[in-house]
Amino acid sequence: MKKFILILLTGVLFHFAHSQNEIILKPEEAKTEISRHIYGHFAEHLGRCIYDGIYAGSDSPLANKDGVRTDVIEALKNLNIPNLRWPGGCFADTYHWKDGIGPKDERKHIENLSWGNEREDNGFGTHEFLDLCEQLGAEPYLAVNMNSGSVQEAVEWVQYVNHKNGSSDLTDLRQENGRDKPWNVKYWGIGNESWDCGGDMTAEYYSNLYKRYATAMTSYANTEKLFRIAVGPGSDDYAWTETVMKNIPAKRIEGLSVHHYSVFDWSAKGPSDTFSDEEYFKTMHRAWFMEEFINKNSEIMDKYDPDKNVALIVDEWGGWYESIPDKGILYQQNTIRDAMIAGMTLNIFNNHADRVRMANLAQTVNVLQAVILTEGEKMLLTPTYHVMEMYKVHQDAKLIPISLNSEKMVNGNQSLPAISVSASVDSQNLLHLSIVNVDNEKDHPISIDLGDAKYKKVSGRILTSESVRDHNSFSDPDKITPRSFNKATLKKGKITFELPKNSVVVLEVSE
Ligand code: AHR
């Protein structure tokens, strides 16, 4: 009898130990599409992002198309980049677009006042950027200079890139400069961080000024159909959101942009590849703040826009650490920690797809949480690149709401869920689940109730490495790449497997 009770108890304890991380899918509640624009990127004239990273110049010995590195284009194409934000960032707050058009040897040389006072020859301007977007099949997202620029300058930029041939001297100039038809740019950011580098404005002042831009950039009858994006907060300053949403009428705003970087201390950000376990936890805790940040901003938006017509746009996000000296401004290494940030953050965005309809990782090449690093002719794909590539299955797929019961990672009085997940079903009826084990100390058992017994097959891919500090380097560029994952078993609508520590898994489930 004693033996029987012992066996029973062990069984019960084993069951609890192994049912901590439970995911339940609710396919009957699926109604929202995950906008592909959540998977957007951001490229600023900063350090080696544009010059050297993306743009080598047409007389470069490196393979290029109109000056843009062919290797970079090919790698980016594989991510199905839906949109690209340019030219900044703080750089946009001092940028005059007319400096960057016309014959290259006649373009004005300027000082990059936002980033290191470097000399900028404007070799990469409006034409080069919009042509790059066409090559990538990405929608351009232009950020208007609302600080040192003017309403008129913004109006003329819209006319130059969007209006039909013969409309004005500006469209004649566009044709003279080699572009015959308009590019039809839809996404326009009106200002950037206007509470800081974008003019240090109050929310009241910003929203009044915004309305002058938003009305003038479209024609009076509003026929341009621009998607106008207003500046939101970059911290828990929710009063900013409240003022902007209250002051700008619904007919003048299509999106509200917010910024959040996973930084635990702005004065001591810690190294990008030799961080401690403590720093790892703190970074992930800040990454997890994205959930609260979106919830609180959405709550305010719901008050003024209950039908969710205005999109919440996280147009700068990612990890930000101490820069590596002599490699370019804001150049940092990209480790498995960054894969954890990307996996968790993209899951948060997917799960809030009803309000979050665009996001832009900061930044594309050689700056902050880059997907690509370059060194001369060499190029490598970072762990973040691989997460973006694995997650592209969610683009434009239908979100499957989930309930998640996750174990916690705890450090002092702070905690965060060890597991992060999102699920979607695509147009081929394939179900995809992206699951992250943020825990850097232990593997976790996962059980998933699919809520539908029709599924019979499961396969997957995993991105992981022994240490959260592991990264790809120019001497070992493929140390971390996705591998196939065949440890998940599917029985009667339930999937179970052990998720290794610091790993991202994307499962594909079919009938
Ligand atoms: O991405 C780097 C900088 O971070 C951007 O220029 C600015 O908008 C933000 O503060």
PDB file of N, CA, C and O in Angstrom, residues 13-64:
ATOM      1  N   LEU A  13       3.423  14.512  -8.615  1.00  0.00           N
ATOM      2  CA  LEU A  13       4.486  15.527  -8.605  1.00  0.00           C
ATOM      3  C   LEU A  13       5.103  15.685  -9.987  1.00  0.00           C
ATOM      4  O   LEU A  13       5.336  16.788 -10.469  1.00  0.00           O
ATOM      5  N   PHE A  14       5.334  14.545 -10.661  1.00  0.00           N
ATOM      6  CA  PHE A  14       5.918  14.560 -11.999  1.00  0.00           C
ATOM      7  C   PHE A  14       4.993  15.333 -12.952  1.00  0.00           C
ATOM      8  O   PHE A  14       5.424  16.181 -13.724  1.00  0.00           O
ATOM      9  N   HIS A  15       3.684  15.065 -12.778  1.00  0.00           N
ATOM     10  CA  HIS A  15       2.710  15.729 -13.639  1.00  0.00           C
ATOM     11  C   HIS A  15       2.788  17.249 -13.473  1.00  0.00           C
ATOM     12  O   HIS A  15       2.870  17.992 -14.433  1.00  0.00           O
ATOM     13  N   PHE A  16       2.827  17.700 -12.188  1.00  0.00           N
ATOM     14  CA  PHE A  16       2.866  19.146 -11.951  1.00  0.00           C
ATOM     15  C   PHE A  16       4.166  19.747 -12.463  1.00  0.00           C
ATOM     16  O   PHE A  16       4.166  20.798 -13.074  1.00  0.00           O
ATOM     17  N   ALA A  17       5.293  19.031 -12.211  1.00  0.00           N
ATOM     18  CA  ALA A  17       6.587  19.546 -12.646  1.00  0.00           C
ATOM     19  C   ALA A  17       6.611  19.708 -14.160  1.00  0.00           C
ATOM     20  O   ALA A  17       7.294  20.552 -14.690  1.00  0.00           O
ATOM     21  N   HIS A  18       5.852  18.852 -14.840  1.00  0.00           N
ATOM     22  CA  HIS A  18       5.912  18.874 -16.299  1.00  0.00           C
ATOM     23  C   HIS A  18       4.706  19.541 -16.947  1.00  0.00           C
ATOM     24  O   HIS A  18       4.516  19.442 -18.136  1.00  0.00           O
ATOM     25  N   SER A  19       3.848  20.189 -16.171  1.00  0.00           N
ATOM     26  CA  SER A  19       2.708  20.841 -16.818  1.00  0.00           C
ATOM     27  C   SER A  19       2.700  22.326 -16.516  1.00  0.00           C
ATOM     28  O   SER A  19       1.700  22.985 -16.615  1.00  0.00           O
ATOM     29  N   GLN A  20       3.878  22.828 -16.093  1.00  0.00           N
ATOM     30  CA  GLN A  20       3.954  24.246 -15.754  1.00  0.00           C
ATOM     31  C   GLN A  20       3.762  25.143 -16.975  1.00  0.00           C
ATOM     32  O   GLN A  20       3.126  26.175 -16.877  1.00  0.00           O
ATOM     33  N   ASN A  21       4.348  24.732 -18.085  1.00  0.00           N
ATOM     34  CA  ASN A  21       4.283  25.588 -19.268  1.00  0.00           C
ATOM     35  C   ASN A  21       3.231  25.035 -20.209  1.00  0.00           C
ATOM     36  O   ASN A  21       3.509  24.163 -21.014  1.00  0.00           O
ATOM     37  N   GLU A  22       2.049  25.572 -20.057  1.00  0.00           N
ATOM     38  CA  GLU A  22       0.915  25.046 -20.822  1.00  0.00           C
ATOM     39  C   GLU A  22       0.395  26.100 -21.761  1.00  0.00           C
ATOM     40  O   GLU A  22       0.077  27.220 -21.349  1.00  0.00           O
ATOM     41  N   ILE A  23       0.293  25.729 -23.006  1.00  0.00           N
ATOM     42  CA  ILE A  23      -0.211  26.671 -24.005  1.00  0.00           C
ATOM     43  C   ILE A  23      -1.512  26.101 -24.544  1.00  0.00           C
ATOM     44  O   ILE A  23      -1.564  24.925 -24.942  1.00  0.00           O
ATOM     45  N   ILE A  24      -2.562  26.917 -24.525  1.00  0.00           N
ATOM     46  CA  ILE A  24      -3.833  26.447 -25.083  1.00  0.00           C
ATOM     47  C   ILE A  24      -4.229  27.376 -26.222  1.00  0.00           C
ATOM     48  O   ILE A  24      -4.323  28.599 -26.037  1.00  0.00           O
ATOM     49  N   LEU A  25      -4.408  26.806 -27.391  1.00  0.00           N
ATOM     50  CA  LEU A  25      -4.808  27.606 -28.552  1.00  0.00           C
ATOM     51  C   LEU A  25      -6.318  27.745 -28.595  1.00  0.00           C
ATOM     52  O   LEU A  25      -7.039  26.808 -28.239  1.00  0.00           O
ATOM     53  N   LYS A  26      -6.780  28.918 -29.057  1.00  0.00           N
ATOM     54  CA  LYS A  26      -8.223  29.140 -29.159  1.00  0.00           C
ATOM     55  C   LYS A  26      -8.586  29.468 -30.604  1.00  0.00           C
ATOM     56  O   LYS A  26      -8.879  30.642 -30.929  1.00  0.00           O
ATOM     57  N   PRO A  27      -8.550  28.456 -31.470  1.00  0.00           N
ATOM     58  CA  PRO A  27      -8.785  28.732 -32.899  1.00  0.00           C
ATOM     59  C   PRO A  27     -10.159  29.327 -33.171  1.00  0.00           C
ATOM     60  O   PRO A  27     -10.326  30.089 -34.126  1.00  0.00           O
ATOM     61  N   GLU A  28     -11.133  29.023 -32.296  1.00  0.00           N
ATOM     62  CA  GLU A  28     -12.486  29.546 -32.517  1.00  0.00           C
ATOM     63  C   GLU A  28     -12.543  31.075 -32.336  1.00  0.00           C
ATOM     64  O   GLU A  28     -13.480  31.729 -32.788  1.00  0.00           O
ATOM     65  N   GLU A  29     -11.499  31.651 -31.699  1.00  0.00           N
ATOM     66  CA  GLU A  29     -11.503  33.112 -31.477  1.00  0.00           C
ATOM     67  C   GLU A  29     -10.659  33.858 -32.513  1.00  0.00           C
ATOM     68  O   GLU A  29     -10.470  35.070 -32.413  1.00  0.00           O
ATOM     69  N   ALA A  30     -10.133  33.130 -33.492  1.00  0.00           N
ATOM     70  CA  ALA A  30      -9.243  33.773 -34.473  1.00  0.00           C
ATOM     71  C   ALA A  30     -10.023  34.726 -35.361  1.00  0.00           C
ATOM     72  O   ALA A  30     -11.009  34.340 -35.971  1.00  0.00           O
ATOM     73  N   LYS A  31      -9.609  35.997 -35.401  1.00  0.00           N
ATOM     74  CA  LYS A  31     -10.279  36.942 -36.299  1.00  0.00           C
ATOM     75  C   LYS A  31      -9.332  38.035 -36.844  1.00  0.00           C
ATOM     76  O   LYS A  31      -9.627  38.675 -37.824  1.00  0.00           O
ATOM     77  N   THR A  32      -8.177  38.185 -36.203  1.00  0.00           N
ATOM     78  CA  THR A  32      -7.295  39.299 -36.573  1.00  0.00           C
ATOM     79  C   THR A  32      -6.141  38.833 -37.458  1.00  0.00           C
ATOM     80  O   THR A  32      -5.528  37.801 -37.189  1.00  0.00           O
ATOM     81  N   GLU A  33      -5.846  39.636 -38.474  1.00  0.00           N
ATOM     82  CA  GLU A  33      -4.685  39.322 -39.311  1.00  0.00           C
ATOM     83  C   GLU A  33      -3.441  39.967 -38.711  1.00  0.00           C
ATOM     84  O   GLU A  33      -3.496  41.104 -38.232  1.00  0.00           O
ATOM     85  N   ILE A  34      -2.337  39.232 -38.712  1.00  0.00           N
ATOM     86  CA  ILE A  34      -1.059  39.811 -38.262  1.00  0.00           C
ATOM     87  C   ILE A  34      -0.487  40.579 -39.450  1.00  0.00           C
ATOM     88  O   ILE A  34      -0.120  39.976 -40.461  1.00  0.00           O
ATOM     89  N   SER A  35      -0.457  41.900 -39.336  1.00  0.00           N
ATOM     90  CA  SER A  35       0.049  42.683 -40.469  1.00  0.00           C
ATOM     91  C   SER A  35       1.511  42.331 -40.722  1.00  0.00           C
ATOM     92  O   SER A  35       2.323  42.303 -39.787  1.00  0.00           O
ATOM     93  N   ARG A  36       1.830  42.140 -42.004  1.00  0.00           N
ATOM     94  CA  ARG A  36       3.239  41.854 -42.319  1.00  0.00           C
ATOM     95  C   ARG A  36       4.123  43.033 -41.908  1.00  0.00           C
ATOM     96  O   ARG A  36       5.320  42.899 -41.684  1.00  0.00           O
ATOM     97  N   HIS A  37       3.522  44.219 -41.792  1.00  0.00           N
ATOM     98  CA  HIS A  37       4.310  45.413 -41.476  1.00  0.00           C
ATOM     99  C   HIS A  37       4.914  45.398 -40.073  1.00  0.00           C
ATOM    100  O   HIS A  37       5.758  46.223 -39.748  1.00  0.00           O
ATOM    101  N   ILE A  38       4.468  44.446 -39.243  1.00  0.00           N
ATOM    102  CA  ILE A  38       5.107  44.264 -37.930  1.00  0.00           C
ATOM    103  C   ILE A  38       6.578  43.867 -38.110  1.00  0.00           C
ATOM    104  O   ILE A  38       7.417  44.078 -37.243  1.00  0.00           O
ATOM    105  N   TYR A  39       6.891  43.306 -39.288  1.00  0.00           N
ATOM    106  CA  TYR A  39       8.238  42.790 -39.543  1.00  0.00           C
ATOM    107  C   TYR A  39       9.100  43.801 -40.323  1.00  0.00           C
ATOM    108  O   TYR A  39       9.949  43.426 -41.114  1.00  0.00           O
ATOM    109  N   GLY A  40       8.844  45.108 -40.076  1.00  0.00           N
ATOM    110  CA  GLY A  40       9.561  46.163 -40.777  1.00  0.00           C
ATOM    111  C   GLY A  40      10.923  46.477 -40.163  1.00  0.00           C
ATOM    112  O   GLY A  40      11.251  46.035 -39.054  1.00  0.00           O
ATOM    113  N   HIS A  41      11.710  47.262 -40.902  1.00  0.00           N
ATOM    114  CA  HIS A  41      13.070  47.620 -40.464  1.00  0.00           C
ATOM    115  C   HIS A  41      13.280  49.133 -40.549  1.00  0.00           C
ATOM    116  O   HIS A  41      12.460  49.860 -41.102  1.00  0.00           O
ATOM    117  N   PHE A  42      14.406  49.553 -40.012  1.00  0.00           N
ATOM    118  CA  PHE A  42      14.716  50.980 -39.874  1.00  0.00           C
ATOM    119  C   PHE A  42      16.179  51.186 -40.243  1.00  0.00           C
ATOM    120  O   PHE A  42      17.053  50.488 -39.719  1.00  0.00           O
ATOM    121  N   ALA A  43      16.440  52.107 -41.166  1.00  0.00           N
ATOM    122  CA  ALA A  43      17.826  52.381 -41.586  1.00  0.00           C
ATOM    123  C   ALA A  43      18.069  53.882 -41.525  1.00  0.00           C
ATOM    124  O   ALA A  43      17.412  54.656 -42.226  1.00  0.00           O
ATOM    125  N   GLU A  44      19.018  54.278 -40.709  1.00  0.00           N
ATOM    126  CA  GLU A  44      19.287  55.705 -40.488  1.00  0.00           C
ATOM    127  C   GLU A  44      20.684  56.066 -40.992  1.00  0.00           C
ATOM    128  O   GLU A  44      21.586  55.219 -41.023  1.00  0.00           O
ATOM    129  N   HIS A  45      20.875  57.317 -41.316  1.00  0.00           N
ATOM    130  CA  HIS A  45      22.220  57.816 -41.620  1.00  0.00           C
ATOM    131  C   HIS A  45      22.936  57.944 -40.280  1.00  0.00           C
ATOM    132  O   HIS A  45      22.903  58.994 -39.637  1.00  0.00           O
ATOM    133  N   LEU A  46      23.516  56.871 -39.854  1.00  0.00           N
ATOM    134  CA  LEU A  46      24.099  56.771 -38.518  1.00  0.00           C
ATOM    135  C   LEU A  46      25.215  55.738 -38.578  1.00  0.00           C
ATOM    136  O   LEU A  46      24.977  54.603 -39.023  1.00  0.00           O
ATOM    137  N   GLY A  47      26.402  56.123 -38.147  1.00  0.00           N
ATOM    138  CA  GLY A  47      27.523  55.170 -38.144  1.00  0.00           C
ATOM    139  C   GLY A  47      27.661  54.533 -39.525  1.00  0.00           C
ATOM    140  O   GLY A  47      27.643  55.205 -40.558  1.00  0.00           O
ATOM    141  N   ARG A  48      27.748  53.179 -39.549  1.00  0.00           N
ATOM    142  CA  ARG A  48      27.952  52.461 -40.813  1.00  0.00           C
ATOM    143  C   ARG A  48      26.684  51.742 -41.299  1.00  0.00           C
ATOM    144  O   ARG A  48      26.765  50.722 -41.949  1.00  0.00           O
ATOM    145  N   CYS A  49      25.525  52.307 -40.948  1.00  0.00           N
ATOM    146  CA  CYS A  49      24.294  51.649 -41.411  1.00  0.00           C
ATOM    147  C   CYS A  49      24.107  51.863 -42.910  1.00  0.00           C
ATOM    148  O   CYS A  49      24.110  50.907 -43.697  1.00  0.00           O
ATOM    149  N   ILE A  50      23.958  53.146 -43.326  1.00  0.00           N
ATOM    150  CA  ILE A  50      23.760  53.419 -44.759  1.00  0.00           C
ATOM    151  C   ILE A  50      25.103  53.301 -45.485  1.00  0.00           C
ATOM    152  O   ILE A  50      25.305  52.393 -46.300  1.00  0.00           O
ATOM    153  N   TYR A  51      26.024  54.239 -45.175  1.00  0.00           N
ATOM    154  CA  TYR A  51      27.304  54.231 -45.895  1.00  0.00           C
ATOM    155  C   TYR A  51      28.170  53.099 -45.364  1.00  0.00           C
ATOM    156  O   TYR A  51      28.352  52.957 -44.162  1.00  0.00           O
ATOM    157  N   ASP A  52      28.655  52.255 -46.286  1.00  0.00           N
ATOM    158  CA  ASP A  52      29.471  51.091 -45.957  1.00  0.00           C
ATOM    159  C   ASP A  52      28.594  49.862 -45.694  1.00  0.00           C
ATOM    160  O   ASP A  52      28.891  48.786 -46.193  1.00  0.00           O
ATOM    161  N   GLY A  53      27.514  50.015 -44.932  1.00  0.00           N
ATOM    162  CA  GLY A  53      26.658  48.858 -44.630  1.00  0.00           C
ATOM    163  C   GLY A  53      25.734  48.521 -45.786  1.00  0.00           C
ATOM    164  O   GLY A  53      25.784  47.424 -46.350  1.00  0.00           O
ATOM    165  N   ILE A  54      24.895  49.484 -46.164  1.00  0.00           N
ATOM    166  CA  ILE A  54      23.933  49.245 -47.250  1.00  0.00           C
ATOM    167  C   ILE A  54      24.486  49.763 -48.574  1.00  0.00           C
ATOM    168  O   ILE A  54      24.444  49.095 -49.599  1.00  0.00           O
ATOM    169  N   TYR A  55      25.055  50.963 -48.504  1.00  0.00           N
ATOM    170  CA  TYR A  55      25.447  51.664 -49.737  1.00  0.00           C
ATOM    171  C   TYR A  55      26.961  51.738 -49.851  1.00  0.00           C
ATOM    172  O   TYR A  55      27.628  52.327 -49.000  1.00  0.00           O
ATOM    173  N   ALA A  56      27.486  51.118 -50.918  1.00  0.00           N
ATOM    174  CA  ALA A  56      28.942  51.136 -51.100  1.00  0.00           C
ATOM    175  C   ALA A  56      29.329  52.187 -52.144  1.00  0.00           C
ATOM    176  O   ALA A  56      30.494  52.557 -52.244  1.00  0.00           O
ATOM    177  N   GLY A  57      28.339  52.672 -52.916  1.00  0.00           N
ATOM    178  CA  GLY A  57      28.639  53.618 -54.009  1.00  0.00           C
ATOM    179  C   GLY A  57      28.860  52.852 -55.292  1.00  0.00           C
ATOM    180  O   GLY A  57      29.400  51.743 -55.281  1.00  0.00           O
ATOM    181  N   SER A  58      28.445  53.455 -56.441  1.00  0.00           N
ATOM    182  CA  SER A  58      28.502  52.685 -57.694  1.00  0.00           C
ATOM    183  C   SER A  58      29.918  52.439 -58.184  1.00  0.00           C
ATOM    184  O   SER A  58      30.147  51.541 -58.987  1.00  0.00           O
ATOM    185  N   ASP A  59      30.917  53.218 -57.689  1.00  0.00           N
ATOM    186  CA  ASP A  59      32.285  52.920 -58.131  1.00  0.00           C
ATOM    187  C   ASP A  59      33.024  51.998 -57.155  1.00  0.00           C
ATOM    188  O   ASP A  59      34.228  51.835 -57.229  1.00  0.00           O
ATOM    189  N   SER A  60      32.278  51.363 -56.258  1.00  0.00           N
ATOM    190  CA  SER A  60      32.896  50.445 -55.291  1.00  0.00           C
ATOM    191  C   SER A  60      33.323  49.141 -55.983  1.00  0.00           C
ATOM    192  O   SER A  60      32.648  48.674 -56.897  1.00  0.00           O
ATOM    193  N   PRO A  61      34.440  48.529 -55.523  1.00  0.00           N
ATOM    194  CA  PRO A  61      34.820  47.221 -56.080  1.00  0.00           C
ATOM    195  C   PRO A  61      33.853  46.116 -55.648  1.00  0.00           C
ATOM    196  O   PRO A  61      33.824  45.032 -56.237  1.00  0.00           O
ATOM    197  N   LEU A  62      33.045  46.374 -54.628  1.00  0.00           N
ATOM    198  CA  LEU A  62      32.087  45.353 -54.163  1.00  0.00           C
ATOM    199  C   LEU A  62      30.933  45.255 -55.156  1.00  0.00           C
ATOM    200  O   LEU A  62      30.527  46.264 -55.741  1.00  0.00           O
ATOM    201  N   ALA A  63      30.394  44.035 -55.313  1.00  0.00           N
ATOM    202  CA  ALA A  63      29.250  43.861 -56.210  1.00  0.00           C
ATOM    203  C   ALA A  63      28.123  44.746 -55.710  1.00  0.00           C
ATOM    204  O   ALA A  63      27.801  44.730 -54.513  1.00  0.00           O
ATOM    205  N   ASN A  64      27.551  45.540 -56.619  1.00  0.00           N
ATOM    206  CA  ASN A  64      26.478  46.447 -56.184  1.00  0.00           C
ATOM    207  C   ASN A  64      25.493  46.717 -57.305  1.00  0.00           C
ATOM    208  O   ASN A  64      25.804  46.534 -58.474  1.00  0.00           O
TER     209      ASN A  64
END
